Short mmCIF file of C-alpha atoms in Angstrom, two decimals:
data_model
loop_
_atom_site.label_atom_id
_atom_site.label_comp_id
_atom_site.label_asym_id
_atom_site.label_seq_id
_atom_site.Cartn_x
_atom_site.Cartn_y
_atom_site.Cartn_z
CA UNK A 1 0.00 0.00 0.00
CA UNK A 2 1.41 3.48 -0.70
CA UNK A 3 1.96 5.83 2.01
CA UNK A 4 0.93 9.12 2.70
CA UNK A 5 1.68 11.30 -0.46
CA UNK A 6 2.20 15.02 -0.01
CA UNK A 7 3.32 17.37 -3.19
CA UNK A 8 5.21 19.50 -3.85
CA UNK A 9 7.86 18.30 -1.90
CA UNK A 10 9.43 21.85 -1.49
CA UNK A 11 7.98 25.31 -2.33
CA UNK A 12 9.43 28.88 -2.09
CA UNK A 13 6.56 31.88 -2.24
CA UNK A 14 7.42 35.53 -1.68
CA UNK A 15 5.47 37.59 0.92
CA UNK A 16 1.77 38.63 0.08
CA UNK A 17 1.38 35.17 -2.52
CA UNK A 18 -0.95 32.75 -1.76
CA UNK A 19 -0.29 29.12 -1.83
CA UNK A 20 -1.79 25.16 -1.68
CA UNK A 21 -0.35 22.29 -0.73
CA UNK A 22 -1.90 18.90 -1.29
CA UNK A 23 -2.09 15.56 0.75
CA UNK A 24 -3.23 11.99 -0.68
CA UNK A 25 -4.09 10.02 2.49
CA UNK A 26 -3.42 6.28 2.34
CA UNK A 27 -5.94 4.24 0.31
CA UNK A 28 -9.39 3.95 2.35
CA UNK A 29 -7.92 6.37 4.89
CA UNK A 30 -10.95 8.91 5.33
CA UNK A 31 -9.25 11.05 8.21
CA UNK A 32 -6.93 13.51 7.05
CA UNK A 33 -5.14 16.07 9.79
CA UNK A 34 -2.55 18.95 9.05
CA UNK A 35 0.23 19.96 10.97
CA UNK A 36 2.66 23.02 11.05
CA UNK A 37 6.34 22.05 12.01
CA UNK A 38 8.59 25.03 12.79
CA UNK A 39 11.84 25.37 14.76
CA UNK A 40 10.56 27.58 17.30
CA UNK A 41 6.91 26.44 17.95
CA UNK A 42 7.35 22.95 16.89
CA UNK A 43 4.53 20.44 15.72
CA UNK A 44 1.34 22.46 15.73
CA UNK A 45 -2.20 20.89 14.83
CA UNK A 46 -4.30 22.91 11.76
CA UNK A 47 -6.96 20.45 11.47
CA UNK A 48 -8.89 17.69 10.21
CA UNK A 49 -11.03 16.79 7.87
CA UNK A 50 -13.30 13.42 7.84
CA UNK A 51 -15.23 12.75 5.00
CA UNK A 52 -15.38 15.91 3.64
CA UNK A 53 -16.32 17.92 6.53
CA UNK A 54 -13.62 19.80 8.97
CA UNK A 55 -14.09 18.30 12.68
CA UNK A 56 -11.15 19.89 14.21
CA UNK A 57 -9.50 23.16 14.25
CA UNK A 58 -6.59 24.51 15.85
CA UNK A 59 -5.29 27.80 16.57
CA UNK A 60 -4.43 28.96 13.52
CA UNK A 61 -5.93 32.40 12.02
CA UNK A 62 -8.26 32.58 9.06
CA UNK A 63 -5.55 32.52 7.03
CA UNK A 64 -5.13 28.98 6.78
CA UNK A 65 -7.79 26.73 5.48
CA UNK A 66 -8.41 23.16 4.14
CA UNK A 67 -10.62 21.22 1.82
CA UNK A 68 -11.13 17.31 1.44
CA UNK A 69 -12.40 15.73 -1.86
CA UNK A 70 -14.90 12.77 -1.96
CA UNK A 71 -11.18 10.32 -2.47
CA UNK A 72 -10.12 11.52 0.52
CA UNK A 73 -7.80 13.84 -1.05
CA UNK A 74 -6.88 17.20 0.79
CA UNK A 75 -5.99 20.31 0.13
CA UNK A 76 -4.54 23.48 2.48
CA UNK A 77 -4.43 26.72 1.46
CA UNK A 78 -2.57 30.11 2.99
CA UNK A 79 -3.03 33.19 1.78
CA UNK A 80 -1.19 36.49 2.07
CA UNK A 81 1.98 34.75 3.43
CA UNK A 82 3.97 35.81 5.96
CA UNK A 83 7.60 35.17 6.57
CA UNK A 84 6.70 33.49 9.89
CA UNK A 85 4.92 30.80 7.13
CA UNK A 86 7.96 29.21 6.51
CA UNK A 87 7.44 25.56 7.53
CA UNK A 88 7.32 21.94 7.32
CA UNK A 89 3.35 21.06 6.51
CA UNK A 90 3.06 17.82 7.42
CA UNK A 91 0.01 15.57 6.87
CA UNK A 92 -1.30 12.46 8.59
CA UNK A 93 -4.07 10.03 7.54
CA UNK A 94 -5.69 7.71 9.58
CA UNK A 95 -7.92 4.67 8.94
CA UNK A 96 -10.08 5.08 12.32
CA UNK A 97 -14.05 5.22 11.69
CA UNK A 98 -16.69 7.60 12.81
CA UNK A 99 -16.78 5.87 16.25
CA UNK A 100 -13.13 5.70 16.70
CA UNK A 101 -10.38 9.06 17.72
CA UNK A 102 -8.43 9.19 14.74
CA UNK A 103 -5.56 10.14 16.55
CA UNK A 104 -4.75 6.52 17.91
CA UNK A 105 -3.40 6.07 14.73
CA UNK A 106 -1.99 8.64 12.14
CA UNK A 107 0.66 8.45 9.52
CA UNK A 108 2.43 11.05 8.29
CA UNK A 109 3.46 11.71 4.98
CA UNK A 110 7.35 13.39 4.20
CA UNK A 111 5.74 17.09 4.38
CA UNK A 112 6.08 20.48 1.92
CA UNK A 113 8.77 22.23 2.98
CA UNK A 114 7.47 26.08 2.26
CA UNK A 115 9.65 28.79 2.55
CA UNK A 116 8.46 32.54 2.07
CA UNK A 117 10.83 35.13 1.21
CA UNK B 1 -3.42 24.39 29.99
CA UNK B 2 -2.62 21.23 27.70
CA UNK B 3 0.74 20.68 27.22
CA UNK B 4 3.83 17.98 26.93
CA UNK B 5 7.36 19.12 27.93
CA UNK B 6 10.30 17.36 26.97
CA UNK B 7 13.58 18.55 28.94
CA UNK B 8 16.26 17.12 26.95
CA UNK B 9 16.81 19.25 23.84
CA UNK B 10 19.67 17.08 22.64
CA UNK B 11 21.01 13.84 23.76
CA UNK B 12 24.08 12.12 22.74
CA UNK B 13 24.69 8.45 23.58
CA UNK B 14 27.22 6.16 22.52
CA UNK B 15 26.33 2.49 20.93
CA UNK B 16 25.29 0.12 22.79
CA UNK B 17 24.26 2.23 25.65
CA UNK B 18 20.73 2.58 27.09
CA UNK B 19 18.79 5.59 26.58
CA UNK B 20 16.14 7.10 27.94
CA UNK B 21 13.94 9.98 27.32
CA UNK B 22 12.55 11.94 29.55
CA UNK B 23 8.39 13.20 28.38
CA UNK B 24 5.72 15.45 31.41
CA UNK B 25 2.46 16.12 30.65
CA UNK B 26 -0.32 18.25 31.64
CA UNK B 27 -3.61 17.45 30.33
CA UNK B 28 -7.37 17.72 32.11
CA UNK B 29 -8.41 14.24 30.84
CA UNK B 30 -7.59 10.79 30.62
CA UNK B 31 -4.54 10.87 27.92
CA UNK B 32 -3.48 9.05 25.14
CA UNK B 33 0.42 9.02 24.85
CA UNK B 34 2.32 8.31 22.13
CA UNK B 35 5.90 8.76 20.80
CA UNK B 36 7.05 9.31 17.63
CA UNK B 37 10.36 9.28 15.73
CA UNK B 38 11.32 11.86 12.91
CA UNK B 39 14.44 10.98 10.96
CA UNK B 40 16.00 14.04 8.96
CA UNK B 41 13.80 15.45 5.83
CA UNK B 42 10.96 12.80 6.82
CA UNK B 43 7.59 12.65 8.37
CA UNK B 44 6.87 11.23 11.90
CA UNK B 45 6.80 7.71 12.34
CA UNK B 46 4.83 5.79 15.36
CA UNK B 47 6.72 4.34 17.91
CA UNK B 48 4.36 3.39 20.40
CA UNK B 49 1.07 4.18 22.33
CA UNK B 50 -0.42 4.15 25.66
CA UNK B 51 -4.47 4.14 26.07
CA UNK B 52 -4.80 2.40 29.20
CA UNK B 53 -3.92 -0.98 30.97
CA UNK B 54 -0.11 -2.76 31.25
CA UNK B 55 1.49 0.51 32.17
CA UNK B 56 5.02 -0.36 30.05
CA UNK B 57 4.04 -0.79 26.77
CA UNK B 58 6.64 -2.16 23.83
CA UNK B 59 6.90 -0.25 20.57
CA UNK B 60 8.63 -0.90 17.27
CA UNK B 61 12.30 -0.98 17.09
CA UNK B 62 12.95 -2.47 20.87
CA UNK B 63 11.94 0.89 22.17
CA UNK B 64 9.47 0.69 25.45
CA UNK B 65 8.07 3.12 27.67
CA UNK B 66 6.39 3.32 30.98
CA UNK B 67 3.38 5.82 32.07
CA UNK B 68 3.26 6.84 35.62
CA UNK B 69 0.07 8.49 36.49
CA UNK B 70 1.82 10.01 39.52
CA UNK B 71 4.22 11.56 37.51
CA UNK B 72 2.72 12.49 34.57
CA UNK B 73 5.58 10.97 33.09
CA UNK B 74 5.86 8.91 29.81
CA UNK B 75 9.50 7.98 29.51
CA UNK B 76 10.80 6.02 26.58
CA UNK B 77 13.60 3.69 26.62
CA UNK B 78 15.66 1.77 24.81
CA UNK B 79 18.36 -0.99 26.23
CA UNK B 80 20.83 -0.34 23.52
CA UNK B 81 21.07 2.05 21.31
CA UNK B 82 21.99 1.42 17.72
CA UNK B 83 23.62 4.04 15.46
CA UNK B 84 20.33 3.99 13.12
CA UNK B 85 18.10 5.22 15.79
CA UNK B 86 19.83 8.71 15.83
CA UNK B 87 16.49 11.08 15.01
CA UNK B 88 14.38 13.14 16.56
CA UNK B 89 12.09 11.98 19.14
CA UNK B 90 8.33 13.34 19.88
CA UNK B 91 6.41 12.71 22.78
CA UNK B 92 2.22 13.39 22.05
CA UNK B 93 -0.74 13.37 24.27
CA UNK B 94 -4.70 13.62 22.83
CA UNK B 95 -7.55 12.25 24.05
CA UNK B 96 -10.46 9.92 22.44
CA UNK B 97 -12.61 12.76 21.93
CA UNK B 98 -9.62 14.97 19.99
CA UNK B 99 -9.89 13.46 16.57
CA UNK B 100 -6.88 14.17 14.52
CA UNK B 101 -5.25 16.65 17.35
CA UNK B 102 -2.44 15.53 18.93
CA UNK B 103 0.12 18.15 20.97
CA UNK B 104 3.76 17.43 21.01
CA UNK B 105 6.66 18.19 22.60
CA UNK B 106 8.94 20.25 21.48
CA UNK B 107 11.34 17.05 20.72
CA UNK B 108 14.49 15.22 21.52
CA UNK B 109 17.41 15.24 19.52
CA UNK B 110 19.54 11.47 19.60
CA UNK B 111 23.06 11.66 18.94
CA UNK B 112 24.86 8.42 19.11
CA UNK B 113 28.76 8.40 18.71
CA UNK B 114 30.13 5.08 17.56
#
């Protein structure tokens, strides 16, 4: 089974662009979560979409927003970068059901490495 | 507040030593703990998991750790340490009703000199 699939692998935006990175999650994965890796604040949760629908949020400003397709597929988008947007996006799929936390078992895919000058 | 200290920015170990890693937590429920392992330029790969029961719990890799409530410790360990497992180590807490939302640490790097 293929992993989790994230392109492009590395991106560099300039200040004020907008930009979307996309996730495939692992075949009949439904959960798909984002995360923001940086040196100073580490590993920070976005959110997560399930089935189509966002069901978690973290503190992250309007800025940042998601989509997921009916394959699962996912997409996050940032507009009006900011230097301080310069990050590893990591995301994380996860097979658990409705009934089920989907955080008992994620896996992560290599991450977009998204520098903003 | 919610959150997951780890006090070791950087470790360095030789081979064949033990390690361990030191993880706290604060968090207002019942926890799930995990740890993960980040190798350079990667994503993060599961190591292991505690829900609840058998307080030591074995992961992948010979790495095991041990909860204490008491604490609020989740300590991972390893008997010896083998020059591959130099990476970066996570320690996570959530909760059942958290979905995809874990919080980490702000990791521990492994050294190991040969």
């Amino acid at each position: 089974k293929a992993g989790v699939t994230q392109t492009p692998r590395y991106l560099i935006k300039t200040r004020g662009q907008q930009v979307t990175l996309s996730c495939s999650p692992i075949s009949g994965h439904r959960s798909v979560s984002w995360y923001q890796q940086t040196p100073g604040q580490g590993l920070q949760f976005l959110f997560e979409y399930f089935s189509e629908t966002q069901r978690n949020k973290g503190n992250f400003p309007g800025r940042f927003s998601g989509r997921q397709f009916s394959n699962s597929r996912s997409e996050m988008n940032v507009s009006t970068l900011e230097l301080g947007d310069s990050a590893l996006y990591l995301c994380a799929s996860s097979p658990a059901g409705r009934g089920s936390s989907t955080n008992e078992k994620l896996f992560f895919g290599s991450g977009t490495q998204l520098s903003v000058l | 507040a919610q959150s997951v200290t780890q006090p070791d920015i950087h470790i360095t170990v030789s081979e064949g030593a033990s390690l361990e890693l030191r993880c706290n937590y604060s968090y207002g429920a019942t926890p799930y703990l995990f740890w993960y392992v980040q190798s350079p330029g990667q994503g993060l790969q599961l190591l292991l998991k505690y829900f609840s029961g058998d307080t030591l719990v074995q992961g992948i890799k010979g790495f095991e750790a041990e909860f204490k409530r008491s604490q609020s410790s989740f300590n991972l360990r390893k008997p010896s340490v083998h020059w591959s497992d130099a990476a970066e180590y996570f320690c996570a807490v959530g909760a059942y009703n958290q979905g995809g939302k874990l919080i980490f640490g702000q990791g521990t790097e492994l050294s190991v000199k040969p």
